[in-house]
Amino acid sequence: MKARHKRFALIGGGIATLGIATALVLNAFQDNLVFFFTPAQVIAGEAPKERTFRVGGMVQTGSVQRDGLTVNFVVTDSVQTVSVLYTGILPDLFSEGKGVVAQGKLDGNGQFRAEQVLAKHDENYMPREAQHAIDQATQNAEGTRL
C-alpha cells in the first residue's frame, strides 16, 4: 500500500469516527431534550403524547387539593387550563396565583402527571446580599458626585 493510500484510509477512518461520535452525541441530546408548552398548546394537541415535556403558567386560585404527599392543581395561561397531579414535596415558593413549571407526561385521560414541580419567584426578587451591594454602590456613587 502506498503512502498516499494509507493517508486516504487514515482520513476516511477519522471522518467515520467523527461521524459516529456526532451521531451518539446528538442521540443523547434528543433523549434528554425537554420542551416547554403553555396550557393552550397542550389542549391544542401540540405537546408530545409519549415524551416528557414541561407545562408552565399560573396555579389557578382555589384549585390546589392535597391528599398526603399527592397534590392535584390546575395550571392556567388565562386561556386554557391543564390539571396536574404530583406526588412529592412541593417547593416552598409554590402557592395559588403564582407561577409554576411542571415537568412530566400526559396520561391517557389528558391529565398531566408531573415528575418535578418548579415554583417561579417574582421577577422583582433580589437576594438580600445583592440588594445591599447595589445600595452600597449607589451611596458611594452619590458620595463621589457631591
Short mmCIF file of N, CA and C in Angstrom, two decimals:
data_model
loop_
_atom_site.label_atom_id
_atom_site.label_comp_id
_atom_site.label_asym_id
_atom_site.label_seq_id
_atom_site.Cartn_x
_atom_site.Cartn_y
_atom_site.Cartn_z
N MET A 1 0.84 -1.17 0.00
CA MET A 1 0.00 0.00 0.00
C MET A 1 0.89 1.24 0.00
N LYS A 2 0.58 2.15 -0.87
CA LYS A 2 1.38 3.36 -0.99
C LYS A 2 1.05 4.32 0.15
N ALA A 3 1.94 5.26 0.38
CA ALA A 3 1.76 6.26 1.43
C ALA A 3 0.49 7.09 1.17
N ARG A 4 0.23 7.32 -0.08
CA ARG A 4 -0.96 8.11 -0.44
C ARG A 4 -2.24 7.36 -0.05
N HIS A 5 -2.29 6.08 -0.31
CA HIS A 5 -3.46 5.27 0.05
C HIS A 5 -3.62 5.17 1.56
N LYS A 6 -2.50 5.06 2.27
CA LYS A 6 -2.55 5.00 3.73
C LYS A 6 -3.13 6.30 4.29
N ARG A 7 -2.72 7.41 3.71
CA ARG A 7 -3.21 8.71 4.16
C ARG A 7 -4.73 8.81 3.93
N PHE A 8 -5.21 8.38 2.75
CA PHE A 8 -6.64 8.41 2.47
C PHE A 8 -7.41 7.50 3.43
N ALA A 9 -6.86 6.32 3.73
CA ALA A 9 -7.51 5.40 4.67
C ALA A 9 -7.57 6.01 6.07
N LEU A 10 -6.50 6.68 6.48
CA LEU A 10 -6.46 7.31 7.79
C LEU A 10 -7.47 8.46 7.87
N ILE A 11 -7.54 9.27 6.83
CA ILE A 11 -8.51 10.38 6.79
C ILE A 11 -9.94 9.84 6.78
N GLY A 12 -10.18 8.81 5.98
CA GLY A 12 -11.52 8.19 5.94
C GLY A 12 -11.91 7.61 7.29
N GLY A 13 -10.99 6.94 7.95
CA GLY A 13 -11.26 6.39 9.28
C GLY A 13 -11.55 7.49 10.29
N GLY A 14 -10.82 8.58 10.21
CA GLY A 14 -11.04 9.71 11.12
C GLY A 14 -12.41 10.34 10.90
N ILE A 15 -12.80 10.50 9.64
CA ILE A 15 -14.12 11.07 9.33
C ILE A 15 -15.22 10.13 9.80
N ALA A 16 -15.05 8.83 9.63
CA ALA A 16 -16.05 7.86 10.09
C ALA A 16 -16.18 7.90 11.62
N THR A 17 -15.05 7.96 12.32
CA THR A 17 -15.07 8.04 13.78
C THR A 17 -15.76 9.32 14.25
N LEU A 18 -15.46 10.44 13.59
CA LEU A 18 -16.10 11.70 13.94
C LEU A 18 -17.61 11.65 13.69
N GLY A 19 -18.01 11.01 12.60
CA GLY A 19 -19.44 10.87 12.29
C GLY A 19 -20.16 10.03 13.33
N ILE A 20 -19.56 8.94 13.76
CA ILE A 20 -20.17 8.08 14.78
C ILE A 20 -20.28 8.82 16.10
N ALA A 21 -19.23 9.54 16.48
CA ALA A 21 -19.25 10.30 17.74
C ALA A 21 -20.34 11.37 17.69
N THR A 22 -20.47 12.05 16.56
CA THR A 22 -21.50 13.08 16.40
C THR A 22 -22.90 12.47 16.52
N ALA A 23 -23.11 11.33 15.89
CA ALA A 23 -24.41 10.66 15.96
C ALA A 23 -24.75 10.27 17.39
N LEU A 24 -23.78 9.77 18.15
CA LEU A 24 -24.03 9.39 19.54
C LEU A 24 -24.36 10.60 20.41
N VAL A 25 -23.65 11.70 20.20
CA VAL A 25 -23.91 12.92 20.98
C VAL A 25 -25.30 13.47 20.66
N LEU A 26 -25.66 13.52 19.39
CA LEU A 26 -26.98 14.02 19.00
C LEU A 26 -28.10 13.13 19.53
N ASN A 27 -27.87 11.83 19.55
CA ASN A 27 -28.86 10.90 20.10
C ASN A 27 -29.04 11.14 21.61
N ALA A 28 -27.95 11.38 22.32
CA ALA A 28 -28.04 11.66 23.76
C ALA A 28 -28.80 12.96 24.01
N PHE A 29 -28.56 13.99 23.19
CA PHE A 29 -29.29 15.25 23.32
C PHE A 29 -30.77 15.04 23.06
N GLN A 30 -31.11 14.25 22.07
CA GLN A 30 -32.51 14.00 21.71
C GLN A 30 -33.25 13.33 22.85
N ASP A 31 -32.58 12.40 23.54
CA ASP A 31 -33.22 11.69 24.65
C ASP A 31 -33.45 12.61 25.85
N ASN A 32 -32.59 13.61 26.05
CA ASN A 32 -32.69 14.49 27.22
C ASN A 32 -33.34 15.83 26.91
N LEU A 33 -33.81 16.03 25.72
CA LEU A 33 -34.41 17.28 25.32
C LEU A 33 -35.83 17.37 25.87
N VAL A 34 -36.12 18.46 26.61
CA VAL A 34 -37.44 18.64 27.20
C VAL A 34 -37.96 20.00 26.74
N PHE A 35 -39.11 20.01 26.07
CA PHE A 35 -39.69 21.24 25.54
C PHE A 35 -40.71 21.82 26.52
N PHE A 36 -40.94 23.12 26.41
CA PHE A 36 -41.89 23.84 27.25
C PHE A 36 -43.14 24.17 26.44
N PHE A 37 -44.31 23.95 27.04
CA PHE A 37 -45.58 24.24 26.39
C PHE A 37 -46.49 24.98 27.36
N THR A 38 -47.33 25.84 26.84
CA THR A 38 -48.35 26.51 27.65
C THR A 38 -49.57 25.60 27.71
N PRO A 39 -50.47 25.81 28.67
CA PRO A 39 -51.70 25.00 28.71
C PRO A 39 -52.49 25.07 27.41
N ALA A 40 -52.54 26.23 26.74
CA ALA A 40 -53.27 26.33 25.46
C ALA A 40 -52.65 25.41 24.41
N GLN A 41 -51.33 25.31 24.39
CA GLN A 41 -50.67 24.43 23.43
C GLN A 41 -50.92 22.96 23.77
N VAL A 42 -50.96 22.64 25.06
CA VAL A 42 -51.23 21.26 25.47
C VAL A 42 -52.64 20.86 25.05
N ILE A 43 -53.62 21.73 25.30
CA ILE A 43 -55.02 21.44 24.94
C ILE A 43 -55.16 21.34 23.42
N ALA A 44 -54.39 22.14 22.68
CA ALA A 44 -54.45 22.11 21.21
C ALA A 44 -53.78 20.87 20.62
N GLY A 45 -53.14 20.06 21.46
CA GLY A 45 -52.51 18.83 20.97
C GLY A 45 -51.10 19.02 20.45
N GLU A 46 -50.48 20.15 20.73
CA GLU A 46 -49.12 20.40 20.25
C GLU A 46 -48.07 19.70 21.10
N ALA A 47 -48.41 19.32 22.32
CA ALA A 47 -47.47 18.66 23.22
C ALA A 47 -47.35 17.18 22.85
N PRO A 48 -46.17 16.59 23.04
CA PRO A 48 -46.00 15.17 22.72
C PRO A 48 -46.78 14.28 23.67
N LYS A 49 -47.28 13.16 23.18
CA LYS A 49 -48.09 12.26 23.98
C LYS A 49 -47.25 11.29 24.82
N GLU A 50 -46.16 10.82 24.28
CA GLU A 50 -45.37 9.78 24.94
C GLU A 50 -44.05 10.28 25.52
N ARG A 51 -43.78 11.57 25.39
CA ARG A 51 -42.49 12.11 25.84
C ARG A 51 -42.68 13.07 26.99
N THR A 52 -41.62 13.24 27.75
CA THR A 52 -41.61 14.20 28.85
C THR A 52 -41.52 15.61 28.29
N PHE A 53 -42.30 16.51 28.85
CA PHE A 53 -42.23 17.92 28.48
C PHE A 53 -42.58 18.76 29.69
N ARG A 54 -42.46 20.07 29.56
CA ARG A 54 -42.78 20.99 30.65
C ARG A 54 -44.00 21.82 30.28
N VAL A 55 -44.86 22.03 31.27
CA VAL A 55 -46.01 22.91 31.11
C VAL A 55 -45.88 23.99 32.17
N GLY A 56 -46.16 25.22 31.78
CA GLY A 56 -45.99 26.31 32.73
C GLY A 56 -47.10 27.33 32.64
N GLY A 57 -47.30 28.02 33.73
CA GLY A 57 -48.31 29.05 33.81
C GLY A 57 -48.52 29.42 35.26
N MET A 58 -49.72 29.88 35.57
CA MET A 58 -50.07 30.26 36.94
C MET A 58 -50.90 29.16 37.58
N VAL A 59 -50.70 28.94 38.88
CA VAL A 59 -51.53 27.99 39.62
C VAL A 59 -52.87 28.67 39.85
N GLN A 60 -53.93 28.06 39.34
CA GLN A 60 -55.26 28.65 39.43
C GLN A 60 -55.71 28.72 40.90
N THR A 61 -56.20 29.87 41.29
CA THR A 61 -56.66 30.09 42.66
C THR A 61 -57.81 29.14 42.99
N GLY A 62 -57.71 28.47 44.14
CA GLY A 62 -58.74 27.55 44.59
C GLY A 62 -58.65 26.16 44.00
N SER A 63 -57.60 25.87 43.25
CA SER A 63 -57.51 24.58 42.57
C SER A 63 -56.63 23.56 43.28
N VAL A 64 -55.89 23.97 44.29
CA VAL A 64 -54.94 23.06 44.95
C VAL A 64 -55.69 22.15 45.91
N GLN A 65 -55.55 20.83 45.68
CA GLN A 65 -56.15 19.81 46.54
C GLN A 65 -55.05 18.86 46.99
N ARG A 66 -54.88 18.72 48.30
CA ARG A 66 -53.81 17.89 48.85
C ARG A 66 -54.39 16.64 49.49
N ASP A 67 -53.70 15.52 49.28
CA ASP A 67 -54.03 14.26 49.93
C ASP A 67 -52.71 13.60 50.31
N GLY A 68 -52.20 13.95 51.48
CA GLY A 68 -50.88 13.48 51.89
C GLY A 68 -49.82 14.16 51.04
N LEU A 69 -49.00 13.35 50.38
CA LEU A 69 -47.97 13.91 49.50
C LEU A 69 -48.46 14.11 48.07
N THR A 70 -49.67 13.67 47.78
CA THR A 70 -50.23 13.83 46.43
C THR A 70 -50.98 15.15 46.36
N VAL A 71 -50.63 15.94 45.34
CA VAL A 71 -51.25 17.25 45.16
C VAL A 71 -51.82 17.31 43.76
N ASN A 72 -53.06 17.78 43.66
CA ASN A 72 -53.71 17.99 42.38
C ASN A 72 -53.98 19.49 42.27
N PHE A 73 -53.53 20.11 41.18
CA PHE A 73 -53.76 21.54 40.98
C PHE A 73 -53.93 21.82 39.50
N VAL A 74 -54.37 23.01 39.18
CA VAL A 74 -54.63 23.41 37.80
C VAL A 74 -53.66 24.52 37.42
N VAL A 75 -53.03 24.36 36.25
CA VAL A 75 -52.14 25.39 35.70
C VAL A 75 -52.89 26.07 34.57
N THR A 76 -52.87 27.40 34.58
CA THR A 76 -53.58 28.16 33.55
C THR A 76 -52.67 29.22 32.92
N ASP A 77 -52.96 29.52 31.68
CA ASP A 77 -52.28 30.63 31.00
C ASP A 77 -53.29 31.72 30.68
N SER A 78 -54.39 31.73 31.40
CA SER A 78 -55.54 32.63 31.28
C SER A 78 -56.36 32.38 30.01
N VAL A 79 -55.97 31.37 29.22
CA VAL A 79 -56.75 30.98 28.04
C VAL A 79 -57.30 29.57 28.25
N GLN A 80 -56.43 28.65 28.62
CA GLN A 80 -56.78 27.25 28.85
C GLN A 80 -56.22 26.81 30.19
N THR A 81 -56.66 25.63 30.65
CA THR A 81 -56.15 25.07 31.90
C THR A 81 -55.74 23.62 31.68
N VAL A 82 -54.77 23.18 32.48
CA VAL A 82 -54.31 21.80 32.48
C VAL A 82 -54.28 21.32 33.92
N SER A 83 -54.91 20.17 34.18
CA SER A 83 -54.90 19.58 35.50
C SER A 83 -53.58 18.84 35.70
N VAL A 84 -52.93 19.08 36.85
CA VAL A 84 -51.62 18.48 37.14
C VAL A 84 -51.73 17.65 38.41
N LEU A 85 -51.18 16.44 38.36
CA LEU A 85 -51.13 15.55 39.52
C LEU A 85 -49.66 15.34 39.86
N TYR A 86 -49.29 15.61 41.11
CA TYR A 86 -47.90 15.49 41.53
C TYR A 86 -47.84 14.80 42.88
N THR A 87 -46.93 13.86 43.02
CA THR A 87 -46.70 13.20 44.30
C THR A 87 -45.28 13.53 44.74
N GLY A 88 -45.17 14.21 45.86
CA GLY A 88 -43.86 14.59 46.37
C GLY A 88 -43.98 15.88 47.17
N ILE A 89 -42.83 16.40 47.55
CA ILE A 89 -42.78 17.63 48.32
C ILE A 89 -42.68 18.81 47.36
N LEU A 90 -43.60 19.74 47.50
CA LEU A 90 -43.61 20.92 46.64
C LEU A 90 -42.59 21.95 47.11
N PRO A 91 -42.09 22.78 46.20
CA PRO A 91 -41.15 23.84 46.60
C PRO A 91 -41.82 24.83 47.55
N ASP A 92 -41.02 25.50 48.37
CA ASP A 92 -41.55 26.47 49.34
C ASP A 92 -42.28 27.62 48.68
N LEU A 93 -41.88 28.02 47.48
CA LEU A 93 -42.50 29.15 46.80
C LEU A 93 -43.79 28.79 46.08
N PHE A 94 -44.18 27.52 46.10
CA PHE A 94 -45.40 27.08 45.42
C PHE A 94 -46.61 27.61 46.17
N SER A 95 -47.50 28.31 45.48
CA SER A 95 -48.77 28.74 46.07
C SER A 95 -49.73 29.13 44.96
N GLU A 96 -50.98 29.24 45.32
CA GLU A 96 -52.01 29.61 44.35
C GLU A 96 -51.78 31.03 43.85
N GLY A 97 -52.01 31.23 42.56
CA GLY A 97 -51.83 32.54 41.95
C GLY A 97 -50.41 32.87 41.59
N LYS A 98 -49.48 31.95 41.80
CA LYS A 98 -48.06 32.17 41.48
C LYS A 98 -47.66 31.32 40.28
N GLY A 99 -46.55 31.67 39.68
CA GLY A 99 -46.06 30.94 38.52
C GLY A 99 -45.48 29.60 38.89
N VAL A 100 -45.64 28.63 37.98
CA VAL A 100 -45.14 27.29 38.21
C VAL A 100 -44.77 26.65 36.87
N VAL A 101 -43.77 25.78 36.91
CA VAL A 101 -43.40 24.97 35.75
C VAL A 101 -43.35 23.53 36.24
N ALA A 102 -44.10 22.65 35.58
CA ALA A 102 -44.15 21.23 35.95
C ALA A 102 -43.61 20.40 34.80
N GLN A 103 -42.79 19.40 35.13
CA GLN A 103 -42.22 18.52 34.12
C GLN A 103 -42.77 17.12 34.31
N GLY A 104 -43.27 16.53 33.21
CA GLY A 104 -43.83 15.19 33.28
C GLY A 104 -44.45 14.79 31.96
N LYS A 105 -45.47 13.94 32.02
CA LYS A 105 -46.13 13.41 30.81
C LYS A 105 -47.64 13.47 30.97
N LEU A 106 -48.32 13.47 29.84
CA LEU A 106 -49.77 13.35 29.83
C LEU A 106 -50.15 11.88 29.97
N ASP A 107 -51.17 11.61 30.78
CA ASP A 107 -51.66 10.23 30.86
C ASP A 107 -52.77 10.03 29.83
N GLY A 108 -53.38 8.87 29.80
CA GLY A 108 -54.42 8.56 28.81
C GLY A 108 -55.67 9.41 28.95
N ASN A 109 -55.91 9.98 30.14
CA ASN A 109 -57.09 10.80 30.38
C ASN A 109 -56.85 12.28 30.12
N GLY A 110 -55.66 12.63 29.67
CA GLY A 110 -55.35 14.03 29.41
C GLY A 110 -54.88 14.79 30.63
N GLN A 111 -54.69 14.08 31.76
CA GLN A 111 -54.16 14.75 32.95
C GLN A 111 -52.63 14.70 32.91
N PHE A 112 -52.03 15.79 33.31
CA PHE A 112 -50.57 15.89 33.32
C PHE A 112 -50.05 15.31 34.62
N ARG A 113 -49.21 14.29 34.54
CA ARG A 113 -48.61 13.67 35.72
C ARG A 113 -47.19 14.19 35.84
N ALA A 114 -46.98 15.06 36.81
CA ALA A 114 -45.69 15.74 36.98
C ALA A 114 -44.71 14.86 37.74
N GLU A 115 -43.47 14.89 37.28
CA GLU A 115 -42.38 14.22 37.99
C GLU A 115 -41.59 15.25 38.79
N GLN A 116 -41.70 16.51 38.39
CA GLN A 116 -40.97 17.59 39.05
C GLN A 116 -41.80 18.86 38.94
N VAL A 117 -41.82 19.65 40.01
CA VAL A 117 -42.53 20.93 40.02
C VAL A 117 -41.54 22.01 40.45
N LEU A 118 -41.46 23.06 39.64
CA LEU A 118 -40.58 24.19 39.92
C LEU A 118 -41.44 25.43 40.12
N ALA A 119 -41.29 26.09 41.25
CA ALA A 119 -42.04 27.32 41.52
C ALA A 119 -41.21 28.50 41.02
N LYS A 120 -41.87 29.41 40.34
CA LYS A 120 -41.19 30.59 39.83
C LYS A 120 -41.36 31.72 40.84
N HIS A 121 -40.26 32.44 41.08
CA HIS A 121 -40.36 33.55 42.00
C HIS A 121 -40.64 34.83 41.24
N ASP A 122 -40.99 35.85 41.98
CA ASP A 122 -41.30 37.16 41.41
C ASP A 122 -40.09 37.70 40.67
N GLU A 123 -40.31 38.31 39.52
CA GLU A 123 -39.19 38.83 38.74
C GLU A 123 -38.50 39.99 39.44
N ASN A 124 -39.13 40.56 40.45
CA ASN A 124 -38.51 41.66 41.21
C ASN A 124 -37.70 41.15 42.39
N TYR A 125 -37.68 39.85 42.61
CA TYR A 125 -36.94 39.27 43.73
C TYR A 125 -35.45 39.50 43.55
N MET A 126 -34.80 39.85 44.65
CA MET A 126 -33.36 40.01 44.64
C MET A 126 -32.84 39.56 46.00
N PRO A 127 -31.79 38.73 46.05
CA PRO A 127 -31.24 38.31 47.33
C PRO A 127 -30.81 39.52 48.16
N ARG A 128 -30.89 39.39 49.48
CA ARG A 128 -30.56 40.49 50.39
C ARG A 128 -29.13 41.00 50.17
N GLU A 129 -28.20 40.07 49.96
CA GLU A 129 -26.81 40.46 49.76
C GLU A 129 -26.64 41.29 48.48
N ALA A 130 -27.34 40.89 47.42
CA ALA A 130 -27.24 41.64 46.16
C ALA A 130 -27.87 43.02 46.31
N GLN A 131 -29.01 43.10 47.01
CA GLN A 131 -29.64 44.40 47.23
C GLN A 131 -28.74 45.30 48.06
N HIS A 132 -28.08 44.74 49.06
CA HIS A 132 -27.16 45.52 49.90
C HIS A 132 -25.99 46.05 49.07
N ALA A 133 -25.45 45.20 48.19
CA ALA A 133 -24.33 45.63 47.34
C ALA A 133 -24.76 46.76 46.41
N ILE A 134 -25.95 46.68 45.87
CA ILE A 134 -26.44 47.74 44.97
C ILE A 134 -26.65 49.03 45.75
N ASP A 135 -27.23 48.92 46.95
CA ASP A 135 -27.44 50.11 47.78
C ASP A 135 -26.10 50.77 48.13
N GLN A 136 -25.11 49.95 48.47
CA GLN A 136 -23.78 50.48 48.79
C GLN A 136 -23.17 51.19 47.58
N ALA A 137 -23.29 50.58 46.41
CA ALA A 137 -22.73 51.18 45.20
C ALA A 137 -23.43 52.49 44.88
N THR A 138 -24.74 52.55 45.10
CA THR A 138 -25.50 53.78 44.84
C THR A 138 -25.07 54.88 45.80
N GLN A 139 -24.89 54.53 47.09
CA GLN A 139 -24.45 55.51 48.08
C GLN A 139 -23.05 56.02 47.76
N ASN A 140 -22.16 55.11 47.36
CA ASN A 140 -20.79 55.51 47.02
C ASN A 140 -20.77 56.42 45.78
N ALA A 141 -21.61 56.11 44.80
CA ALA A 141 -21.66 56.93 43.59
C ALA A 141 -22.20 58.32 43.91
N GLU A 142 -23.21 58.40 44.80
CA GLU A 142 -23.76 59.70 45.17
C GLU A 142 -22.75 60.49 45.99
N GLY A 143 -21.97 59.81 46.82
CA GLY A 143 -20.97 60.49 47.64
C GLY A 143 -19.85 61.09 46.82
N THR A 144 -19.47 60.46 45.70
CA THR A 144 -18.40 60.99 44.85
C THR A 144 -18.88 62.14 43.99
N ARG A 145 -20.18 62.22 43.74
CA ARG A 145 -20.72 63.31 42.91
C ARG A 145 -20.85 64.61 43.71
N LEU A 146 -21.03 64.50 45.02
CA LEU A 146 -21.25 65.71 45.83
C LEU A 146 -20.03 66.50 45.98
#
